[in-house]
Coordinates of C-alpha atoms in Angstrom, one line a residue:
M32 CA -136.0 -46.6 124.4
K33 CA -136.4 -42.9 124.6
Y34 CA -139.0 -43.2 127.3
H35 CA -136.3 -44.4 129.7
Y36 CA -134.8 -40.9 129.7
Y37 CA -138.1 -39.6 131.0
L38 CA -138.8 -42.4 133.5
P39 CA -136.7 -40.8 136.4
I40 CA -138.7 -37.5 136.0
F41 CA -142.0 -39.2 136.2
L42 CA -140.9 -41.3 139.2
L43 CA -139.5 -38.3 141.0
L44 CA -142.5 -36.0 140.4
P45 CA -144.8 -37.7 142.9
M46 CA -142.0 -37.6 145.4
F47 CA -141.5 -33.9 144.8
I48 CA -145.2 -33.2 145.2
Q49 CA -145.4 -35.3 148.3
A50 CA -142.4 -33.5 149.8
Q51 CA -143.8 -30.1 149.0
A52 CA -147.2 -31.1 150.5
T53 CA -145.4 -32.3 153.6
L54 CA -143.7 -29.0 154.1
V55 CA -147.0 -27.2 153.8
A56 CA -148.7 -29.6 156.2
R57 CA -145.9 -29.1 158.8
G58 CA -146.0 -25.4 158.3
D59 CA -149.8 -25.4 158.8
K60 CA -149.4 -27.4 162.0
A61 CA -146.7 -25.0 163.3
F62 CA -149.1 -22.1 162.4
R63 CA -152.0 -23.6 164.3
D64 CA -149.7 -24.3 167.3
L65 CA -148.6 -20.6 167.3
R66 CA -145.0 -21.6 166.4
Y67 CA -144.6 -18.8 163.8
V68 CA -140.8 -19.0 163.6
D69 CA -141.0 -22.6 162.6
A70 CA -143.9 -21.9 160.3
I71 CA -141.8 -19.3 158.5
D72 CA -139.0 -21.7 157.8
L73 CA -141.3 -24.4 156.5
Y74 CA -143.4 -22.1 154.3
Q75 CA -140.3 -20.6 152.8
D76 CA -139.0 -24.0 151.9
A77 CA -142.5 -25.0 150.4
L78 CA -142.6 -21.8 148.3
A79 CA -139.2 -22.4 147.0
E80 CA -140.7 -25.5 145.4
D81 CA -144.1 -24.0 144.5
S82 CA -143.9 -20.2 144.3
I83 CA -147.5 -19.6 143.4
N84 CA -149.2 -21.4 146.3
K85 CA -151.3 -18.4 147.4
A86 CA -152.7 -20.0 150.6
T87 CA -149.1 -20.6 151.7
M88 CA -148.1 -17.1 150.8
I89 CA -150.8 -15.6 153.0
K90 CA -149.9 -17.8 155.9
L91 CA -146.2 -16.9 155.5
A92 CA -147.2 -13.2 155.4
E93 CA -149.3 -13.6 158.6
S94 CA -146.5 -15.4 160.3
Y95 CA -144.1 -12.6 159.5
Y96 CA -146.7 -10.1 160.8
R97 CA -147.1 -11.9 164.1
T98 CA -143.3 -12.0 164.6
Q99 CA -143.1 -8.2 164.0
Q100 CA -141.4 -8.5 160.6
Y101 CA -143.7 -6.1 158.9
D102 CA -141.8 -5.3 155.7
A103 CA -141.6 -9.0 154.9
S104 CA -145.2 -9.5 155.8
L105 CA -146.3 -6.7 153.5
S106 CA -144.2 -8.1 150.7
W107 CA -145.8 -11.5 150.8
Y108 CA -149.3 -10.2 151.1
H109 CA -148.6 -8.0 148.1
K110 CA -147.3 -11.0 146.1
A111 CA -150.3 -13.1 147.0
I112 CA -152.8 -10.4 145.9
Q113 CA -150.8 -9.7 142.7
A114 CA -150.8 -13.4 141.9
D115 CA -154.6 -13.7 142.3
A116 CA -157.0 -10.9 143.1
A117 CA -159.3 -13.5 144.7
A118 CA -156.6 -13.9 147.4
A119 CA -157.7 -10.5 148.7
T120 CA -160.4 -11.8 151.1
D121 CA -161.8 -9.4 153.6
T122 CA -159.4 -10.5 156.3
V123 CA -156.4 -10.3 153.9
L124 CA -157.4 -6.8 152.6
Y125 CA -157.8 -5.4 156.1
R126 CA -154.3 -6.7 157.1
Y127 CA -152.8 -5.4 153.9
A128 CA -154.2 -1.9 154.6
Q129 CA -152.8 -2.0 158.1
L130 CA -149.3 -3.0 156.8
L131 CA -149.4 -0.3 154.1
A132 CA -150.0 2.3 156.8
M133 CA -147.2 0.7 158.9
S134 CA -144.8 1.2 156.0
G135 CA -145.8 4.8 155.5
Q136 CA -147.7 4.2 152.3
Y137 CA -150.7 6.2 153.5
P138 CA -152.6 6.9 150.2
A139 CA -152.4 3.2 149.3
A140 CA -153.5 2.3 152.8
A141 CA -156.5 4.6 152.4
G142 CA -157.4 2.9 149.2
A143 CA -157.2 -0.6 150.7
Y144 CA -159.3 0.5 153.7
R145 CA -162.0 1.9 151.3
Q146 CA -162.0 -1.4 149.4
Y147 CA -162.4 -3.3 152.6
M148 CA -165.4 -1.0 153.7
A149 CA -166.9 -1.4 150.2
K150 CA -167.1 -5.1 150.7
G151 CA -169.8 -4.8 153.4
H152 CA -167.8 -3.4 156.4
P153 CA -168.8 0.2 156.9
D154 CA -166.8 1.7 159.8
E155 CA -166.7 5.3 161.0
Q156 CA -163.2 5.0 162.4
L157 CA -161.8 3.4 159.2
N158 CA -163.5 6.1 157.1
N159 CA -162.0 8.8 159.2
M160 CA -158.6 7.1 159.0
A161 CA -158.8 7.0 155.2
Q162 CA -159.6 10.7 155.1
I163 CA -156.7 11.6 157.3
Y164 CA -154.3 9.4 155.3
E165 CA -155.4 11.1 152.1
N166 CA -155.5 14.7 153.3
N167 CA -154.2 15.4 156.8
I168 CA -151.5 13.0 158.0
S169 CA -149.4 16.0 159.2
S170 CA -151.9 16.6 162.0
F171 CA -150.3 13.7 163.9
Y172 CA -146.9 15.4 163.9
K173 CA -147.9 18.8 165.4
D174 CA -146.4 17.9 168.9
T175 CA -142.9 17.1 167.6
L176 CA -141.9 20.7 168.0
N177 CA -142.6 20.6 171.7
T178 CA -142.0 17.0 172.7
Q179 CA -138.9 14.8 172.3
S180 CA -138.4 11.1 172.8
R181 CA -135.2 9.1 173.5
L182 CA -134.3 5.4 173.3
L183 CA -133.0 4.3 176.7
N184 CA -130.0 2.3 177.8
I185 CA -132.2 -0.2 179.7
N186 CA -133.1 -1.8 176.4
S187 CA -131.4 -5.1 175.5
G188 CA -131.9 -5.5 171.8
Y189 CA -134.6 -8.1 172.6
A190 CA -138.2 -7.2 173.5
D191 CA -138.4 -4.6 176.4
F192 CA -141.7 -2.9 177.2
C193 CA -144.3 -1.8 179.7
P194 CA -142.3 0.0 182.4
V195 CA -143.7 0.6 185.9
F196 CA -142.2 2.5 188.9
V197 CA -141.0 0.3 191.8
R198 CA -139.8 2.4 194.7
A199 CA -136.9 4.4 193.3
G200 CA -136.5 2.1 190.3
L201 CA -138.3 0.7 187.3
A202 CA -139.6 -2.7 186.5
F203 CA -140.5 -3.8 182.9
V204 CA -141.2 -6.8 180.7
S205 CA -138.4 -8.4 178.6
D206 CA -137.6 -11.6 176.8
R207 CA -133.8 -11.0 177.0
P208 CA -131.7 -14.1 177.6
R209 CA -131.3 -15.1 181.3
V210 CA -129.8 -17.9 183.3
Q211 CA -132.3 -20.7 183.7
A212 CA -132.0 -24.2 185.0
F213 CA -134.0 -25.4 182.0
K214 CA -134.1 -23.4 178.8
K215 CA -137.6 -22.8 177.4
M216 CA -138.2 -21.3 174.0
N217 CA -141.3 -19.3 172.9
G218 CA -142.3 -20.9 169.6
W219 CA -144.2 -17.7 168.7
T220 CA -141.1 -15.5 168.4
G221 CA -138.2 -18.0 168.7
G222 CA -137.1 -16.1 171.8
E223 CA -137.5 -16.6 175.5
F224 CA -140.7 -16.3 177.4
L225 CA -141.5 -12.9 178.9
E226 CA -140.2 -12.2 182.4
L227 CA -140.2 -9.2 184.7
F228 CA -136.9 -7.3 185.1
Y229 CA -135.9 -4.5 187.4
I230 CA -133.4 -1.7 187.8
K231 CA -133.1 -0.2 191.3
D232 CA -132.4 3.4 190.4
T233 CA -134.0 5.4 187.6
A234 CA -131.0 7.8 187.7
R235 CA -129.0 5.2 185.8
I236 CA -131.5 5.2 182.9
K237 CA -130.2 7.5 180.2
D238 CA -130.5 8.2 176.5
V239 CA -128.5 5.5 174.6
M240 CA -126.4 8.2 173.0
L241 CA -125.1 9.4 176.3
R242 CA -121.8 8.0 177.7
T243 CA -121.3 9.9 180.9
P244 CA -118.5 9.5 183.4
E245 CA -120.9 8.4 186.2
L246 CA -122.2 5.6 184.0
E247 CA -118.7 4.4 182.9
D248 CA -118.7 1.5 185.5
V249 CA -122.2 0.2 184.8
L250 CA -122.5 0.2 181.1
S251 CA -122.1 -3.0 179.1
Y252 CA -118.8 -1.8 177.6
A253 CA -117.2 -1.3 181.0
P254 CA -113.9 -3.3 181.2
Q255 CA -114.8 -5.2 184.4
D256 CA -118.1 -6.4 182.8
K257 CA -116.4 -7.9 179.7
I258 CA -115.3 -10.8 181.9
V259 CA -118.9 -11.7 182.6
N260 CA -120.7 -10.7 179.4
D261 CA -120.2 -8.2 176.6
D262 CA -123.6 -7.4 175.4
N263 CA -122.4 -5.4 172.4
D264 CA -119.9 -7.9 171.2
P265 CA -121.3 -10.0 168.4
K266 CA -119.3 -13.0 169.7
S267 CA -121.2 -12.9 173.0
S268 CA -123.9 -15.4 173.5
A269 CA -126.0 -12.7 175.1
G270 CA -125.5 -10.2 172.3
S271 CA -126.0 -12.2 169.2
P272 CA -129.1 -14.0 167.9
E273 CA -126.8 -16.2 165.8
I274 CA -124.9 -17.7 168.7
A275 CA -127.4 -17.4 171.6
V276 CA -129.8 -20.1 172.5
N277 CA -132.4 -17.4 171.9
R278 CA -132.8 -17.4 168.1
K279 CA -135.3 -14.6 168.0
L280 CA -135.5 -13.0 164.6
N281 CA -135.9 -9.4 165.7
Y282 CA -132.7 -8.7 167.7
R283 CA -131.7 -5.0 167.4
P284 CA -128.4 -3.9 169.0
V285 CA -128.5 -1.1 171.5
E286 CA -125.6 1.3 172.0
N287 CA -124.3 1.9 175.5
Q288 CA -126.8 -0.4 177.2
L289 CA -126.7 -0.9 180.9
S290 CA -124.7 -3.9 182.1
S291 CA -126.6 -7.1 182.9
R292 CA -125.3 -6.6 186.4
M293 CA -127.6 -3.5 186.7
V294 CA -130.8 -5.1 185.3
M295 CA -132.0 -8.1 187.3
V296 CA -135.0 -10.4 187.4
F297 CA -137.7 -8.7 189.5
D298 CA -138.5 -11.8 191.6
N299 CA -137.7 -15.3 190.7
R300 CA -140.5 -16.6 192.9
L301 CA -143.1 -15.0 190.7
G302 CA -142.2 -16.9 187.5
G303 CA -144.4 -19.4 185.8
R304 CA -144.0 -21.9 182.9
F305 CA -144.8 -19.3 180.2
H306 CA -145.1 -15.5 180.0
L307 CA -145.0 -13.2 183.0
G308 CA -146.0 -9.5 182.7
P309 CA -147.0 -6.8 182.3
M310 CA -147.4 -5.7 185.9
A311 CA -149.1 -2.8 187.7
F312 CA -149.1 -1.5 191.3
S313 CA -151.5 0.1 193.6
H314 CA -150.7 3.8 194.5
N315 CA -148.8 2.8 197.6
Q316 CA -147.2 -0.2 195.9
D317 CA -148.5 -2.7 198.5
T318 CA -150.6 -4.6 195.8
A319 CA -149.5 -5.8 192.4
V320 CA -151.5 -7.2 189.5
I321 CA -149.5 -9.3 187.0
T322 CA -150.5 -10.8 183.7
Y323 CA -149.7 -14.6 183.5
N324 CA -150.4 -17.4 181.0
Y325 CA -152.8 -20.1 182.3
P326 CA -150.6 -22.9 183.6
A327 CA -151.8 -25.4 181.0
K328 CA -153.3 -25.4 177.5
Q329 CA -156.7 -26.2 179.0
G330 CA -158.9 -23.7 177.1
K331 CA -160.6 -23.5 173.8
N332 CA -158.4 -24.9 170.9
G333 CA -155.8 -25.9 173.5
V334 CA -154.3 -22.4 173.9
S335 CA -152.8 -21.1 177.1
R336 CA -154.7 -17.9 177.7
L337 CA -153.8 -14.8 179.7
Q338 CA -155.0 -14.3 183.2
L339 CA -154.6 -11.7 186.0
Q340 CA -153.1 -12.6 189.4
F341 CA -153.0 -10.3 192.4
F342 CA -150.2 -10.2 195.0
K343 CA -149.8 -8.5 198.4
A344 CA -146.5 -7.1 199.7
T345 CA -145.4 -8.8 202.9
R346 CA -142.1 -8.9 204.9
N347 CA -141.3 -12.2 203.2
G348 CA -142.0 -11.0 199.7
W349 CA -145.1 -11.1 197.5
E350 CA -147.9 -13.2 198.8
K351 CA -150.3 -14.6 196.2
L352 CA -154.0 -13.5 196.7
P353 CA -157.1 -15.4 195.6
D354 CA -157.5 -15.8 191.8
F355 CA -159.2 -12.9 189.9
P356 CA -162.7 -14.3 189.6
Y357 CA -163.2 -13.3 185.9
N358 CA -160.2 -15.2 184.5
S359 CA -161.2 -17.9 182.1
P360 CA -159.4 -20.7 180.2
D361 CA -161.5 -19.8 177.1
Y362 CA -160.5 -16.2 176.6
N363 CA -157.8 -13.7 177.6
V364 CA -157.8 -11.4 180.6
G365 CA -154.7 -9.3 181.0
H366 CA -152.9 -6.0 181.0
G367 CA -154.3 -5.0 184.4
A368 CA -154.1 -1.3 185.4
L369 CA -155.2 0.1 188.8
H370 CA -156.7 3.5 189.1
P371 CA -154.7 5.8 191.5
N372 CA -157.7 5.6 194.0
G373 CA -157.4 1.8 194.1
K374 CA -161.1 1.3 193.6
V375 CA -161.1 0.5 189.9
L376 CA -159.2 -2.1 187.8
F377 CA -159.0 -1.7 184.0
F378 CA -157.9 -4.6 181.8
T379 CA -157.9 -6.0 178.3
S380 CA -160.0 -9.0 177.3
D381 CA -161.5 -10.8 174.2
M382 CA -164.3 -12.2 176.3
P383 CA -167.6 -12.8 174.4
G384 CA -169.9 -9.8 174.1
G385 CA -167.3 -7.2 173.3
L386 CA -167.3 -4.6 170.5
G387 CA -164.3 -5.9 168.7
G388 CA -161.3 -8.2 168.9
K389 CA -159.9 -7.1 172.2
D390 CA -161.8 -4.5 174.4
L391 CA -161.1 -2.6 177.6
Y392 CA -163.2 -3.5 180.6
Y393 CA -163.2 -2.2 184.2
C394 CA -164.2 -3.7 187.6
L395 CA -165.2 -1.7 190.7
L396 CA -163.8 -2.8 194.1
T397 CA -166.6 -3.5 196.6
E398 CA -166.8 -4.9 200.1
K399 CA -167.3 -8.4 198.5
G400 CA -164.4 -8.0 196.1
W401 CA -164.3 -7.1 192.4
A402 CA -167.7 -6.5 190.8
P403 CA -168.4 -8.0 187.4
P404 CA -166.6 -6.5 184.4
V405 CA -168.1 -3.5 182.6
N406 CA -167.2 -2.8 179.0
A407 CA -165.6 0.6 178.7
G408 CA -168.0 1.4 175.9
P409 CA -167.9 2.8 172.3
L410 CA -165.9 6.0 173.3
V411 CA -163.0 3.6 174.0
N412 CA -163.6 0.3 172.3
T413 CA -164.0 -0.3 168.5
A414 CA -164.3 -3.2 166.1
G415 CA -160.5 -3.4 166.3
N416 CA -158.3 -4.0 169.3
E417 CA -157.9 -1.8 172.4
M418 CA -155.1 -2.9 174.8
F419 CA -152.5 -1.9 177.4
P420 CA -154.6 0.4 179.6
Y421 CA -153.0 2.7 182.1
V422 CA -154.5 5.3 184.4
S423 CA -152.2 8.3 185.0
P424 CA -151.7 10.0 188.3
E425 CA -154.1 12.7 187.0
G426 CA -156.8 10.0 186.5
V427 CA -156.6 10.0 182.7
L428 CA -157.1 6.7 180.9
Y429 CA -154.4 5.9 178.3
F430 CA -154.6 2.9 176.0
S431 CA -153.5 1.6 172.6
S432 CA -155.8 1.0 169.6
D433 CA -155.3 -0.2 166.1
R434 CA -158.7 1.1 164.9
W435 CA -159.1 4.7 166.1
P436 CA -157.3 6.9 163.4
G437 CA -153.6 6.8 163.9
L438 CA -150.2 6.7 162.2
G439 CA -150.2 2.9 161.9
G440 CA -150.3 -0.3 164.0
L441 CA -151.2 0.4 167.7
D442 CA -151.3 4.1 168.5
I443 CA -151.5 5.6 172.0
F444 CA -154.7 7.4 173.0
S445 CA -156.0 9.2 176.0
V446 CA -159.5 9.9 177.3
K447 CA -160.8 11.7 180.4
L448 CA -163.2 9.7 182.7
E449 CA -166.3 10.8 184.4
G450 CA -167.2 9.9 187.9
G451 CA -168.5 6.5 186.9
Y452 CA -165.3 5.8 185.1
K453 CA -166.8 6.0 181.6
A454 CA -165.1 8.1 178.9
I455 CA -166.6 11.6 178.5
A456 CA -165.6 12.0 174.9
A457 CA -163.8 10.3 172.0
P458 CA -160.1 9.6 172.7
Q459 CA -157.3 11.8 171.6
N460 CA -154.4 10.5 169.6
A461 CA -151.1 11.3 171.5
G462 CA -149.4 12.0 168.1
A463 CA -145.7 11.8 167.3
P464 CA -143.2 11.3 168.8
M465 CA -145.0 9.0 171.2
N466 CA -146.8 7.4 168.2
S467 CA -145.1 6.1 165.0
R468 CA -146.0 4.0 162.0
R469 CA -145.5 0.9 164.1
N470 CA -146.9 -0.3 167.4
D471 CA -146.8 2.1 170.4
F472 CA -148.1 1.2 173.8
G473 CA -147.1 0.6 177.5
V474 CA -147.3 4.1 178.9
L475 CA -146.0 5.3 182.3
L476 CA -146.4 9.0 183.2
Y477 CA -145.2 11.5 185.9
D478 CA -144.9 15.3 186.4
H479 CA -148.6 15.9 185.8
D480 CA -148.5 13.7 182.7
H481 CA -145.9 16.0 181.0
R482 CA -143.1 13.4 181.1
G483 CA -142.9 9.7 181.1
Y484 CA -142.1 6.4 179.3
F485 CA -143.7 4.5 176.5
S486 CA -143.0 1.3 174.5
S487 CA -142.6 1.0 170.7
D488 CA -141.5 -1.5 168.1
R489 CA -140.5 1.2 165.6
R490 CA -136.9 -0.1 165.5
G491 CA -138.1 -3.6 164.7
N492 CA -138.4 -4.9 168.2
D493 CA -140.1 -3.6 171.4
D494 CA -138.1 -0.9 173.1
I495 CA -138.7 1.5 176.0
Y496 CA -138.5 5.3 175.3
R497 CA -138.7 8.3 177.5
F498 CA -140.5 11.5 176.4
S499 CA -140.3 15.0 177.8
P500 CA -140.8 18.7 176.8
V501 CA -138.1 19.8 174.3
S502 CA -136.7 22.4 176.7
S503 CA -136.0 19.9 179.5
A504 CA -132.7 18.1 180.0
Q505 CA -132.6 14.3 179.7

């Protein structure tokens, strides 16, 4: 009769295995569908039942990486590699090295990069990066004595990035909660889809640590604003990821942020079903180029790709121009940046034939329209990712790269262009404080490139910062 005591265990074991397999299968589907927030929940539940499933550990780690939760991502990659050295495939080892650098563990990152290169991936940039991590990381901090950066009060605690001047104000990209007839959630982050926002006067943009009398009536703690929304109150639906419809994981509170009455949607008529932005303007601001998602998942693997769309300013608003001829449902074309002379468009794409994951390309404007894209070449592009191009008023190309030697993640670089718009030398790392261990991108410059704005997720979410010489007032 003793076997009766064991019977429930044997009966439940197949049910347990089936339930665990179901969680993994659901997590895998969410991962394939780019719903990383859902994938994280499902993989965590699966690993609670089977803590040594290395394939699930790695997918959980990558899901954390893609939702900007880098410490958790590094932890799970480390657990997977510790559990089984065979888990350190080339792809895993490269990501592990990136995350070690993003956590400031530079000697360990150098070692991981060397292991990756030893597995049949020789790379000049990675070799230089490893050498700097071992011997000369301080070289990236030499500008901190002369340049300062400040977190700004236009940030919301959600993702805010890629500013651009609009008349006397500033437009930028954000996924902050907003009033919508039908709520749409971005399964990638758990937040809202990206939208373009606008503040009319840059004079209201201040360091978050400043609480000046002239701002007293427009900051989110102003008494008259509490009736509408208190962005800094954890009980407010617009200030808490726990209560808000937006359940994004990366919410980071911002002190003294501008009232929601001061920051508005740039133009409701420009919105689409999915992401909207970044945006760039021509020198006289009569033409805009905006990054959109394709309207339907009609491309390869059913993914809605990025595309560029041009608009012309009219008395009745922004008029849509013919589609950019090099958009494709099978690859991304985005992050448009117009040269100050209006004759050249730089953009990011993962179209076939590039040097790496995402490359920078440019098109020349002719009498017949935009000429075919030209790869920016090996003095800009690498085997990694180059994104977020910007051409300053001085004609210098700025962009972000995760392969040229830097502090970690995406770093901001600059390169001078020759008459044919090719780089004349290898790019220069902007160094700290513009760059950090995390992702730094989305540059906007003025005053002969001595002052400006940039974007960074160094606090755990994308924020907009301003930089200037140390001696100048903010």
